[in-house]
mmCIF file of C-alpha atoms and ligand atoms in Angstrom:
data_model
loop_
_atom_site.group_PDB
_atom_site.id
_atom_site.type_symbol
_atom_site.label_atom_id
_atom_site.label_comp_id
_atom_site.label_asym_id
_atom_site.label_seq_id
_atom_site.Cartn_x
_atom_site.Cartn_y
_atom_site.Cartn_z
ATOM 1 C CA MET A 1 -99.566 -100.249 56.737
ATOM 2 C CA ILE A 2 -103.387 -100.357 56.079
ATOM 3 C CA LYS A 3 -104.469 -101.893 52.773
ATOM 4 C CA THR A 4 -107.903 -101.109 51.591
ATOM 5 C CA ASP A 5 -109.813 -100.305 48.350
ATOM 6 C CA VAL A 6 -110.238 -96.660 48.701
ATOM 7 C CA LEU A 7 -108.921 -93.814 50.968
ATOM 8 C CA ILE A 8 -111.294 -90.705 51.473
ATOM 9 C CA ILE A 9 -109.400 -87.586 52.578
ATOM 10 C CA GLY A 10 -111.782 -85.578 54.385
ATOM 11 C CA ALA A 11 -114.913 -86.362 56.691
ATOM 12 C CA GLY A 12 -117.307 -83.529 55.435
ATOM 13 C CA PRO A 13 -120.728 -84.152 54.031
ATOM 14 C CA THR A 14 -119.241 -85.080 50.649
ATOM 15 C CA GLY A 15 -116.752 -87.611 52.049
ATOM 16 C CA LEU A 16 -119.351 -89.249 54.261
ATOM 17 C CA PHE A 17 -122.117 -89.685 51.610
ATOM 18 C CA CYS A 18 -119.019 -91.046 49.509
ATOM 19 C CA VAL A 19 -118.633 -93.762 52.006
ATOM 20 C CA HIS A 20 -122.071 -94.676 51.366
ATOM 21 C CA GLN A 21 -121.784 -94.816 47.526
ATOM 22 C CA LEU A 22 -118.725 -96.955 47.921
ATOM 23 C CA GLY A 23 -120.115 -99.421 50.298
ATOM 24 C CA ILE A 24 -123.316 -100.134 48.216
ATOM 25 C CA ILE A 25 -120.963 -101.080 45.220
ATOM 26 C CA GLY A 26 -119.131 -103.388 47.554
ATOM 27 C CA LEU A 27 -115.950 -101.258 47.974
ATOM 28 C CA LYS A 28 -114.172 -100.578 51.301
ATOM 29 C CA CYS A 29 -112.712 -97.321 52.409
ATOM 30 C CA GLU A 30 -110.976 -95.683 55.286
ATOM 31 C CA VAL A 31 -111.353 -91.891 56.006
ATOM 32 C CA VAL A 32 -108.877 -89.547 57.350
ATOM 33 C CA ASP A 33 -109.482 -86.076 58.586
ATOM 34 C CA ASN A 34 -107.632 -83.377 60.227
ATOM 35 C CA LEU A 35 -110.435 -82.427 62.456
ATOM 36 C CA ASP A 36 -111.040 -84.135 65.952
ATOM 37 C CA LYS A 37 -114.476 -84.711 64.863
ATOM 38 C CA ILE A 38 -116.592 -85.847 61.636
ATOM 39 C CA GLY A 39 -118.857 -83.234 59.691
ATOM 40 C CA GLY A 40 -116.315 -80.932 57.760
ATOM 41 C CA GLN A 41 -117.539 -77.271 57.680
ATOM 42 C CA CYS A 42 -121.285 -78.188 58.830
ATOM 43 C CA ILE A 43 -120.169 -79.437 62.247
ATOM 44 C CA GLU A 44 -117.103 -77.001 62.539
ATOM 45 C CA LEU A 45 -118.624 -73.783 61.290
ATOM 46 C CA TYR A 46 -122.447 -74.022 61.691
ATOM 47 C CA PRO A 47 -123.661 -77.075 63.742
ATOM 48 C CA ASP A 48 -126.908 -75.304 64.909
ATOM 49 C CA LYS A 49 -127.747 -73.394 61.686
ATOM 50 C CA PRO A 50 -130.450 -74.678 59.710
ATOM 51 C CA ILE A 51 -129.854 -75.827 56.098
ATOM 52 C CA TYR A 52 -132.929 -75.513 53.669
ATOM 53 C CA ASP A 53 -131.650 -77.157 50.436
ATOM 54 C CA ILE A 54 -130.681 -80.632 51.160
ATOM 55 C CA PRO A 55 -133.137 -82.643 48.828
ATOM 56 C CA ALA A 56 -136.301 -83.907 50.577
ATOM 57 C CA ILE A 57 -134.873 -82.632 53.913
ATOM 58 C CA PRO A 58 -136.848 -79.191 54.225
ATOM 59 C CA GLU A 59 -134.640 -78.233 57.382
ATOM 60 C CA SER A 60 -131.713 -79.622 59.030
ATOM 61 C CA THR A 61 -128.968 -78.161 61.258
ATOM 62 C CA GLY A 62 -125.313 -78.875 60.232
ATOM 63 C CA GLU A 63 -125.269 -81.270 63.324
ATOM 64 C CA GLU A 64 -128.373 -83.014 62.237
ATOM 65 C CA LEU A 65 -127.275 -83.514 58.841
ATOM 66 C CA THR A 66 -124.044 -84.954 60.034
ATOM 67 C CA ASN A 67 -125.545 -87.329 62.407
ATOM 68 C CA ASN A 68 -127.952 -88.483 59.510
ATOM 69 C CA LEU A 69 -125.158 -89.169 57.297
ATOM 70 C CA ILE A 70 -123.197 -91.118 59.942
ATOM 71 C CA LYS A 71 -126.342 -93.166 60.687
ATOM 72 C CA GLN A 72 -126.590 -93.930 57.022
ATOM 73 C CA ILE A 73 -123.188 -95.167 56.719
ATOM 74 C CA LYS A 74 -123.348 -97.313 59.791
ATOM 75 C CA PRO A 75 -123.607 -100.735 58.099
ATOM 76 C CA PHE A 76 -120.311 -100.213 56.383
ATOM 77 C CA LYS A 77 -118.264 -100.121 59.815
ATOM 78 C CA THR A 78 -115.858 -97.440 58.299
ATOM 79 C CA ASN A 79 -112.801 -96.592 60.169
ATOM 80 C CA PHE A 80 -112.241 -92.834 60.860
ATOM 81 C CA HIS A 81 -108.768 -91.488 61.459
ATOM 82 C CA LEU A 82 -109.261 -88.178 63.098
ATOM 83 C CA ASN A 83 -106.690 -85.503 64.085
ATOM 84 C CA GLU A 84 -104.624 -86.583 61.275
ATOM 85 C CA ARG A 85 -103.571 -84.794 58.063
ATOM 86 C CA VAL A 86 -102.756 -86.409 54.923
ATOM 87 C CA GLU A 87 -99.238 -85.110 53.969
ATOM 88 C CA GLU A 88 -97.919 -87.300 51.097
ATOM 89 C CA VAL A 89 -99.528 -89.127 48.119
ATOM 90 C CA LYS A 90 -97.205 -91.444 46.113
ATOM 91 C CA LYS A 91 -97.731 -93.935 43.111
ATOM 92 C CA GLU A 92 -96.366 -97.246 43.923
ATOM 93 C CA LYS A 93 -96.757 -99.644 41.327
ATOM 94 C CA ASN A 94 -100.392 -100.099 40.588
ATOM 95 C CA ASN A 95 -101.541 -98.612 43.983
ATOM 96 C CA TRP A 96 -101.278 -95.378 45.915
ATOM 97 C CA SER A 97 -99.257 -94.925 48.989
ATOM 98 C CA VAL A 98 -100.675 -92.187 51.367
ATOM 99 C CA LYS A 99 -98.886 -91.111 54.520
ATOM 100 C CA THR A 100 -100.489 -88.650 57.350
ATOM 101 C CA ASN A 101 -98.587 -86.503 59.780
ATOM 102 C CA LYS A 102 -98.920 -88.828 62.498
ATOM 103 C CA GLY A 103 -96.896 -91.409 60.540
ATOM 104 C CA LYS A 104 -99.949 -93.718 59.473
ATOM 105 C CA GLU A 105 -99.581 -95.217 56.201
ATOM 106 C CA PHE A 106 -102.250 -96.342 53.683
ATOM 107 C CA ASN A 107 -101.850 -98.658 50.409
ATOM 108 C CA VAL A 108 -104.929 -97.967 48.257
ATOM 109 C CA ALA A 109 -106.095 -98.718 44.686
ATOM 110 C CA SER A 110 -107.824 -95.300 44.415
ATOM 111 C CA ILE A 111 -107.944 -91.846 46.617
ATOM 112 C CA ILE A 112 -111.013 -89.652 46.767
ATOM 113 C CA ILE A 113 -110.047 -86.114 47.868
ATOM 114 C CA ALA A 114 -113.105 -84.564 49.826
ATOM 115 C CA GLY A 115 -110.911 -81.984 51.245
ATOM 116 C CA GLY A 116 -113.404 -79.074 51.091
ATOM 117 C CA VAL A 117 -111.521 -75.571 51.398
ATOM 118 C CA GLY A 118 -108.459 -77.498 52.834
ATOM 119 C CA SER A 119 -107.577 -78.704 56.254
ATOM 120 C CA PHE A 120 -109.040 -76.912 59.519
ATOM 121 C CA GLU A 121 -105.918 -76.008 61.482
ATOM 122 C CA PRO A 122 -105.999 -74.427 64.761
ATOM 123 C CA ARG A 123 -104.532 -70.697 64.843
ATOM 124 C CA LYS A 124 -101.409 -70.686 67.084
ATOM 125 C CA PHE A 125 -99.407 -68.602 69.313
ATOM 126 C CA SER A 126 -96.904 -66.465 67.344
ATOM 127 C CA VAL A 127 -94.294 -66.784 69.974
ATOM 128 C CA LYS A 128 -91.485 -68.854 68.602
ATOM 129 C CA GLU A 129 -90.590 -71.028 71.581
ATOM 130 C CA CYS A 130 -94.160 -72.345 71.752
ATOM 131 C CA GLN A 131 -93.127 -74.918 68.833
ATOM 132 C CA LYS A 132 -91.023 -76.940 70.922
ATOM 133 C CA PHE A 133 -93.452 -77.496 73.643
ATOM 134 C CA GLU A 134 -96.338 -78.205 71.378
ATOM 135 C CA GLU A 135 -98.549 -81.446 71.994
ATOM 136 C CA LYS A 136 -96.365 -81.779 75.543
ATOM 137 C CA GLU A 137 -97.233 -78.665 77.479
ATOM 138 C CA ILE A 138 -98.948 -76.513 74.952
ATOM 139 C CA PHE A 139 -102.214 -77.677 73.339
ATOM 140 C CA TYR A 140 -104.700 -76.070 71.004
ATOM 141 C CA SER A 141 -107.147 -78.965 71.559
ATOM 142 C CA ILE A 142 -107.769 -81.330 74.422
ATOM 143 C CA LYS A 143 -107.802 -85.094 73.995
ATOM 144 C CA ASP A 144 -107.022 -86.155 77.632
ATOM 145 C CA LYS A 145 -108.087 -83.700 80.278
ATOM 146 C CA ASN A 146 -106.725 -85.844 83.105
ATOM 147 C CA ILE A 147 -103.210 -84.775 82.328
ATOM 148 C CA PHE A 148 -104.309 -81.272 83.889
ATOM 149 C CA ARG A 149 -105.656 -82.703 87.146
ATOM 150 C CA ASN A 150 -104.006 -80.850 89.972
ATOM 151 C CA LYS A 151 -101.608 -78.745 87.804
ATOM 152 C CA THR A 152 -101.909 -75.007 86.953
ATOM 153 C CA VAL A 153 -103.317 -74.417 83.406
ATOM 154 C CA SER A 154 -103.055 -71.229 81.610
ATOM 155 C CA ILE A 155 -105.883 -70.775 79.032
ATOM 156 C CA PHE A 156 -105.793 -68.334 76.298
ATOM 157 C CA GLY A 157 -108.802 -67.097 74.288
ATOM 158 C CA GLY A 158 -112.141 -65.256 74.745
ATOM 159 C CA GLY A 159 -114.625 -67.559 72.866
ATOM 160 C CA ASP A 160 -116.679 -70.350 73.874
ATOM 161 C CA SER A 161 -114.032 -73.158 73.849
ATOM 162 C CA ALA A 162 -111.586 -71.304 76.270
ATOM 163 C CA LEU A 163 -114.561 -70.487 78.740
ATOM 164 C CA ASP A 164 -116.051 -73.701 78.825
ATOM 165 C CA TRP A 165 -112.556 -75.319 79.413
ATOM 166 C CA ALA A 166 -111.606 -72.752 82.083
ATOM 167 C CA ILE A 167 -115.065 -73.599 83.896
ATOM 168 C CA GLU A 168 -114.486 -77.536 83.396
ATOM 169 C CA LEU A 169 -110.651 -77.451 84.534
ATOM 170 C CA SER A 170 -111.302 -75.268 87.431
ATOM 171 C CA GLU A 171 -112.979 -78.204 89.273
ATOM 172 C CA ASN A 172 -109.410 -80.001 89.503
ATOM 173 C CA SER A 173 -106.665 -77.479 88.333
ATOM 174 C CA LYS A 174 -105.560 -74.127 89.324
ATOM 175 C CA VAL A 175 -106.787 -72.050 86.319
ATOM 176 C CA HIS A 176 -105.630 -68.782 84.680
ATOM 177 C CA LEU A 177 -107.637 -67.282 81.851
ATOM 178 C CA ILE A 178 -105.835 -64.835 79.704
ATOM 179 C CA HIS A 179 -107.590 -62.702 76.896
ATOM 180 C CA ARG A 180 -106.390 -59.803 74.899
ATOM 181 C CA ARG A 181 -109.482 -58.029 75.052
ATOM 182 C CA ASP A 182 -111.542 -56.695 78.111
ATOM 183 C CA GLU A 183 -114.787 -58.615 76.954
ATOM 184 C CA PHE A 184 -115.584 -62.299 76.256
ATOM 185 C CA ARG A 185 -117.059 -63.560 73.156
ATOM 186 C CA GLY A 186 -118.473 -66.567 75.035
ATOM 187 C CA ALA A 187 -122.018 -67.324 75.899
ATOM 188 C CA GLN A 188 -123.676 -65.121 78.406
ATOM 189 C CA SER A 189 -124.145 -68.121 80.744
ATOM 190 C CA SER A 190 -120.643 -68.999 80.520
ATOM 191 C CA VAL A 191 -119.311 -65.434 81.154
ATOM 192 C CA GLU A 192 -121.537 -65.271 84.224
ATOM 193 C CA LYS A 193 -120.135 -68.604 85.471
ATOM 194 C CA LEU A 194 -116.754 -67.448 84.981
ATOM 195 C CA ASN A 195 -117.195 -64.473 86.884
ATOM 196 C CA GLU A 196 -118.736 -66.396 89.829
ATOM 197 C CA LEU A 197 -115.869 -68.781 89.960
ATOM 198 C CA SER A 198 -113.486 -65.806 89.801
ATOM 199 C CA LYS A 199 -115.057 -64.244 92.556
ATOM 200 C CA LYS A 200 -114.293 -67.461 94.477
ATOM 201 C CA ASN A 201 -110.757 -67.450 93.374
ATOM 202 C CA LYS A 202 -111.361 -70.632 91.333
ATOM 203 C CA ILE A 203 -110.309 -69.038 88.127
ATOM 204 C CA GLN A 204 -107.861 -66.117 87.965
ATOM 205 C CA ILE A 205 -108.774 -63.796 84.978
ATOM 206 C CA PHE A 206 -106.062 -61.666 82.884
ATOM 207 C CA THR A 207 -107.644 -59.090 80.428
ATOM 208 C CA LYS A 208 -105.776 -57.144 77.754
ATOM 209 C CA TYR A 209 -102.660 -59.436 78.279
ATOM 210 C CA GLN A 210 -101.166 -61.655 75.492
ATOM 211 C CA LEU A 211 -98.193 -64.258 75.548
ATOM 212 C CA SER A 212 -95.250 -62.549 75.205
ATOM 213 C CA SER A 213 -92.568 -65.376 76.150
ATOM 214 C CA ILE A 214 -92.044 -68.409 77.884
ATOM 215 C CA ASP A 215 -89.286 -69.545 80.671
ATOM 216 C CA GLY A 216 -87.931 -73.036 80.606
ATOM 217 C CA ASP A 217 -85.945 -75.404 78.641
ATOM 218 C CA LYS A 218 -87.244 -78.722 78.731
ATOM 219 C CA ASN A 219 -90.321 -78.048 80.433
ATOM 220 C CA ILE A 220 -92.302 -74.923 80.861
ATOM 221 C CA GLN A 221 -91.519 -73.049 84.279
ATOM 222 C CA SER A 222 -93.497 -69.809 83.834
ATOM 223 C CA ILE A 223 -94.795 -67.797 81.147
ATOM 224 C CA ASN A 224 -94.632 -63.856 80.608
ATOM 225 C CA ILE A 225 -97.754 -61.887 79.553
ATOM 226 C CA LYS A 226 -97.901 -58.609 78.222
ATOM 227 C CA HIS A 227 -100.592 -56.069 79.018
ATOM 228 C CA ASP A 228 -101.893 -53.412 76.516
ATOM 229 C CA ASP A 229 -99.819 -50.783 78.411
ATOM 230 C CA GLY A 230 -96.552 -52.547 78.050
ATOM 231 C CA ALA A 231 -96.251 -53.985 81.421
ATOM 232 C CA ILE A 232 -95.180 -57.573 81.758
ATOM 233 C CA LYS A 233 -96.571 -60.185 84.445
ATOM 234 C CA LYS A 234 -94.856 -63.586 85.274
ATOM 235 C CA VAL A 235 -97.394 -66.347 85.691
ATOM 236 C CA GLN A 236 -96.180 -70.010 87.095
ATOM 237 C CA THR A 237 -97.901 -72.629 84.820
ATOM 238 C CA ASN A 238 -97.627 -76.202 83.859
ATOM 239 C CA TYR A 239 -99.696 -76.082 80.942
ATOM 240 C CA VAL A 240 -100.538 -73.474 78.324
ATOM 241 C CA LEU A 241 -104.037 -73.953 76.226
ATOM 242 C CA GLY A 242 -104.711 -71.721 73.189
ATOM 243 C CA PHE A 243 -108.276 -71.429 71.764
ATOM 244 C CA PHE A 244 -108.192 -68.811 68.994
ATOM 245 C CA GLY A 245 -110.275 -70.702 66.339
ATOM 246 C CA LEU A 246 -109.284 -72.432 63.269
ATOM 247 C CA ILE A 247 -107.838 -71.507 60.097
ATOM 248 C CA MET A 248 -108.502 -73.150 56.717
ATOM 249 C CA GLN A 249 -105.315 -74.190 54.974
ATOM 250 C CA LEU A 250 -105.041 -76.073 51.622
ATOM 251 C CA GLY A 251 -101.828 -77.406 52.942
ATOM 252 C CA PRO A 252 -100.070 -80.529 51.300
ATOM 253 C CA ILE A 253 -102.679 -80.964 48.746
ATOM 254 C CA ALA A 254 -100.836 -78.353 46.710
ATOM 255 C CA ASN A 255 -97.895 -80.644 46.494
ATOM 256 C CA TRP A 256 -99.668 -83.801 44.896
ATOM 257 C CA GLY A 257 -99.423 -82.923 41.210
ATOM 258 C CA LEU A 258 -103.007 -82.151 40.582
ATOM 259 C CA ASN A 259 -102.480 -78.917 38.596
ATOM 260 C CA LEU A 260 -104.317 -76.846 41.044
ATOM 261 C CA ASP A 261 -106.461 -73.897 39.670
ATOM 262 C CA LYS A 262 -106.963 -71.099 42.255
ATOM 263 C CA LYS A 263 -106.619 -73.548 45.185
ATOM 264 C CA HIS A 264 -109.148 -76.257 43.560
ATOM 265 C CA ILE A 265 -108.415 -79.449 41.666
ATOM 266 C CA PRO A 266 -109.709 -79.732 38.192
ATOM 267 C CA VAL A 267 -111.709 -82.668 37.595
ATOM 268 C CA ASN A 268 -113.640 -84.077 34.458
ATOM 269 C CA THR A 269 -117.501 -84.417 35.081
ATOM 270 C CA GLU A 270 -117.849 -88.108 34.062
ATOM 271 C CA ASN A 271 -116.392 -89.467 36.973
ATOM 272 C CA PHE A 272 -114.575 -86.589 38.792
ATOM 273 C CA GLU A 273 -111.122 -87.982 38.278
ATOM 274 C CA THR A 274 -108.254 -85.558 38.354
ATOM 275 C CA LYS A 275 -105.360 -85.513 36.318
ATOM 276 C CA GLN A 276 -103.809 -88.272 38.224
ATOM 277 C CA LYS A 277 -105.361 -91.674 37.189
ATOM 278 C CA GLY A 278 -107.109 -93.205 40.283
ATOM 279 C CA ILE A 279 -107.173 -90.013 42.188
ATOM 280 C CA PHE A 280 -110.726 -88.264 42.275
ATOM 281 C CA ALA A 281 -111.768 -84.991 43.879
ATOM 282 C CA ILE A 282 -115.240 -84.148 44.915
ATOM 283 C CA GLY A 283 -117.128 -81.440 46.920
ATOM 284 C CA ASP A 284 -115.903 -78.053 47.600
ATOM 285 C CA ILE A 285 -112.219 -78.776 46.558
ATOM 286 C CA CYS A 286 -112.939 -79.701 43.039
ATOM 287 C CA THR A 287 -113.624 -77.406 39.979
ATOM 288 C CA TYR A 288 -115.204 -77.885 36.573
ATOM 289 C CA PRO A 289 -117.335 -75.587 34.442
ATOM 290 C CA GLY A 290 -120.469 -74.984 36.285
ATOM 291 C CA LYS A 291 -119.436 -76.183 39.538
ATOM 292 C CA LEU A 292 -121.817 -75.244 42.436
ATOM 293 C CA LYS A 293 -120.315 -75.307 46.028
ATOM 294 C CA LEU A 294 -123.169 -76.919 47.473
ATOM 295 C CA ILE A 295 -123.681 -80.104 49.515
ATOM 296 C CA LEU A 296 -126.139 -81.629 47.051
ATOM 297 C CA SER A 297 -123.397 -81.212 44.308
ATOM 298 C CA GLY A 298 -120.855 -83.046 46.419
ATOM 299 C CA PHE A 299 -123.322 -85.966 46.881
ATOM 300 C CA HIS A 300 -123.730 -86.588 43.174
ATOM 301 C CA GLU A 301 -119.969 -85.895 42.629
ATOM 302 C CA GLY A 302 -119.207 -88.560 45.125
ATOM 303 C CA ALA A 303 -121.741 -91.153 43.487
ATOM 304 C CA LEU A 304 -119.850 -90.889 40.117
ATOM 305 C CA ALA A 305 -116.448 -90.909 41.856
ATOM 306 C CA ALA A 306 -117.126 -94.087 43.900
ATOM 307 C CA ARG A 307 -118.004 -95.975 40.412
ATOM 308 C CA GLY A 308 -114.867 -94.461 39.030
ATOM 309 C CA CYS A 309 -113.180 -96.129 41.595
ATOM 310 C CA PHE A 310 -114.321 -99.573 40.662
ATOM 311 C CA LYS A 311 -112.237 -100.217 37.617
ATOM 312 C CA TYR A 312 -109.111 -99.384 39.753
ATOM 313 C CA VAL A 313 -110.166 -101.812 42.545
ATOM 314 C CA ARG A 314 -111.596 -104.566 40.682
ATOM 315 C CA PRO A 315 -110.200 -104.143 37.285
ATOM 316 C CA ASP A 316 -111.114 -107.403 35.962
ATOM 317 C CA GLU A 317 -114.964 -106.911 36.797
ATOM 318 C CA LYS A 318 -117.543 -104.910 35.144
ATOM 319 C CA LEU A 319 -119.841 -102.858 37.619
ATOM 320 C CA ARG A 320 -123.621 -103.632 37.260
ATOM 321 C CA PHE A 321 -125.993 -100.757 37.740
ATOM 322 C CA GLU A 322 -128.402 -101.656 40.587
ATOM 323 C CA PHE A 323 -131.166 -99.914 42.535
ATOM 324 C CA THR A 324 -131.113 -99.814 46.311
ATOM 325 C CA THR A 325 -134.843 -100.515 46.415
ATOM 326 C CA THR A 326 -134.596 -103.666 44.364
ATOM 327 C CA SER A 327 -130.983 -105.159 44.493
ATOM 328 C CA LYS A 328 -130.493 -107.996 46.875
ATOM 329 C CA ASN A 329 -126.692 -107.444 46.718
ATOM 330 C CA VAL A 330 -127.124 -103.933 47.932
ATOM 331 C CA GLN A 331 -129.356 -104.642 50.533
ATOM 332 C CA SER A 332 -127.500 -107.233 52.088
ATOM 333 C CA ARG A 333 -124.438 -104.751 51.961
ATOM 334 C CA LEU A 334 -126.691 -102.420 54.032
ATOM 335 C CA GLY A 335 -127.511 -105.229 56.253
ATOM 336 C CA ILE A 336 -131.251 -105.234 55.463
ATOM 337 C CA LYS A 337 -133.205 -108.361 56.333
ATOM 338 C CA LYS A 338 -136.508 -108.549 54.228
ATOM 339 C CA ASN A 339 -139.147 -111.234 54.464
ATOM 340 C CA ASP A 340 -140.648 -111.311 50.965
HETATM 341 C C1 FAD B 401 -121.903 -70.863 57.129
HETATM 342 C C2 FAD B 401 -122.132 -71.750 56.215
HETATM 343 C C3 FAD B 401 -123.293 -72.234 55.676
HETATM 344 C C4 FAD B 401 -123.573 -72.922 54.649
HETATM 345 N N1 FAD B 401 -124.779 -73.281 54.420
HETATM 346 C C5 FAD B 401 -125.055 -74.019 53.130
HETATM 347 C C6 FAD B 401 -126.326 -74.460 52.563
HETATM 348 O O1 FAD B 401 -127.237 -73.941 53.130
HETATM 349 N N2 FAD B 401 -126.579 -75.539 51.752
HETATM 350 C C7 FAD B 401 -125.338 -76.113 51.046
HETATM 351 O O2 FAD B 401 -125.529 -76.728 50.316
HETATM 352 N N3 FAD B 401 -124.095 -75.773 51.467
HETATM 353 C C8 FAD B 401 -123.892 -74.756 52.451
HETATM 354 N N4 FAD B 401 -122.540 -74.399 52.911
HETATM 355 C C9 FAD B 401 -121.257 -74.969 52.074
HETATM 356 C C10 FAD B 401 -121.305 -76.395 52.600
HETATM 357 O O3 FAD B 401 -120.931 -76.640 53.935
HETATM 358 C C11 FAD B 401 -120.040 -76.972 51.910
HETATM 359 O O4 FAD B 401 -120.359 -76.982 50.620
HETATM 360 C C12 FAD B 401 -119.768 -78.418 52.339
HETATM 361 O O5 FAD B 401 -119.431 -78.448 53.572
HETATM 362 C C13 FAD B 401 -118.573 -78.837 51.502
HETATM 363 O O6 FAD B 401 -118.371 -80.296 51.933
HETATM 364 P P1 FAD B 401 -116.942 -80.997 51.642
HETATM 365 O O7 FAD B 401 -117.121 -82.462 52.289
HETATM 366 O O8 FAD B 401 -116.606 -80.969 50.317
HETATM 367 O O9 FAD B 401 -115.992 -80.204 52.471
HETATM 368 P P2 FAD B 401 -115.906 -79.821 54.105
HETATM 369 O O10 FAD B 401 -117.185 -79.695 54.741
HETATM 370 O O11 FAD B 401 -115.045 -78.538 54.050
HETATM 371 O O12 FAD B 401 -114.944 -80.932 54.858
HETATM 372 C C14 FAD B 401 -113.708 -81.113 54.365
HETATM 373 C C15 FAD B 401 -112.793 -81.972 55.492
HETATM 374 O O13 FAD B 401 -111.538 -82.333 54.796
HETATM 375 C C16 FAD B 401 -110.709 -82.209 55.775
HETATM 376 N N5 FAD B 401 -109.232 -81.923 55.202
HETATM 377 C C17 FAD B 401 -108.855 -81.193 54.386
HETATM 378 N N6 FAD B 401 -107.666 -81.453 53.767
HETATM 379 C C18 FAD B 401 -107.271 -82.501 54.546
HETATM 380 C C19 FAD B 401 -105.952 -83.301 54.723
HETATM 381 N N7 FAD B 401 -104.931 -82.782 53.992
HETATM 382 N N8 FAD B 401 -106.080 -84.283 55.627
HETATM 383 C C20 FAD B 401 -106.922 -84.553 56.493
HETATM 384 N N9 FAD B 401 -108.115 -83.871 56.202
HETATM 385 C C21 FAD B 401 -108.352 -82.719 55.405
HETATM 386 C C22 FAD B 401 -111.147 -80.991 56.567
HETATM 387 O O14 FAD B 401 -110.529 -81.010 57.835
HETATM 388 C C23 FAD B 401 -112.440 -81.014 56.518
HETATM 389 O O15 FAD B 401 -112.908 -81.458 57.659
HETATM 390 C C24 FAD B 401 -122.194 -73.537 53.949
HETATM 391 C C25 FAD B 401 -121.097 -73.218 54.456
HETATM 392 C C26 FAD B 401 -120.798 -72.361 55.435
HETATM 393 C C27 FAD B 401 -119.507 -72.002 55.898
#
């Protein structure tokens, strides 16, 4: 059980700046995100695209913005729990109990939901047997590539992730790359490398094939792949990897009693609190009259929600308004040493 002041659900730009706003008023927080990396839509959907409407930053890519937000919250040494989806939120006396799909439990005075358009989930194989092998021999992301060493790996997909992993794993594994189309969508340089490795028999490519079924009870023995013309081919394999991109799913947020309005959480505009006392919602996930789905709005909402949490974390204290330029308290929280 992790006990802290506030739990932030979502490590997109809004959740990240909110860590800062909580930190400067002296509140601690932890952050959970279902993705394997920090940055939300900016890092998952447009890391290389420039953004032109962040105040005082004329141009910044999604990745640069994320890196700067991470740098700005460094003084607070915040724990991030990645690859975990928040499943359950329950009132427990004066606090909230929050559980993730990996069984982690938090006890907090307040929750800030910065969940964007929901959690990013990998698009999965439609073949039913796949479920029982998931996270054992079938994966949709790679945490430890060493498990594939000297094994046979069948990689499905035609985009950059499938190509990059096929090329990388071919160094130490036998690799099959299976794609439902004739052409690959990945970078031209990767496609060229792939063809070169295929000529050297380092990677075996199957195009116009899709997964049809799996042989094996406790472990995968082989897979059957089906060609567009109906022909079935048996392929011996130890592991199966699927890289079909991500889908966004509102998921469990819908079950937390927050009166959703068209998949968004209604909040007040005073402090972005939801109808549940102590639960706040900011960024793309919240709705109120005039809401703009922009990063800059999420920053403002996070600043007010952080202050809204204060009364739940420290009910006997009054929060004093302070500027970062002049407050010794804030500057010491930011680890700034001044000789004046
Ligand atoms: C192509 C594109 C271009 C854009 N350009 C601009 C622009 O120029 N300017 C601008 O201001 N905005 C732009 N946007 C919009 C901007 O990216 C969003 O407004 C912003 O990302 C919202 O931030 P957020 O933190 O609220 O949510 P997100 O960035 O969506 O992050 C939410 C995070 O919450 C996680 N999450 C959700 N539910 C759970 C759960 N139950 N458990 C764990 N984690 C969960 C998700 O995995 C996700 O990482 C653009 C968007 C796109 C797609």
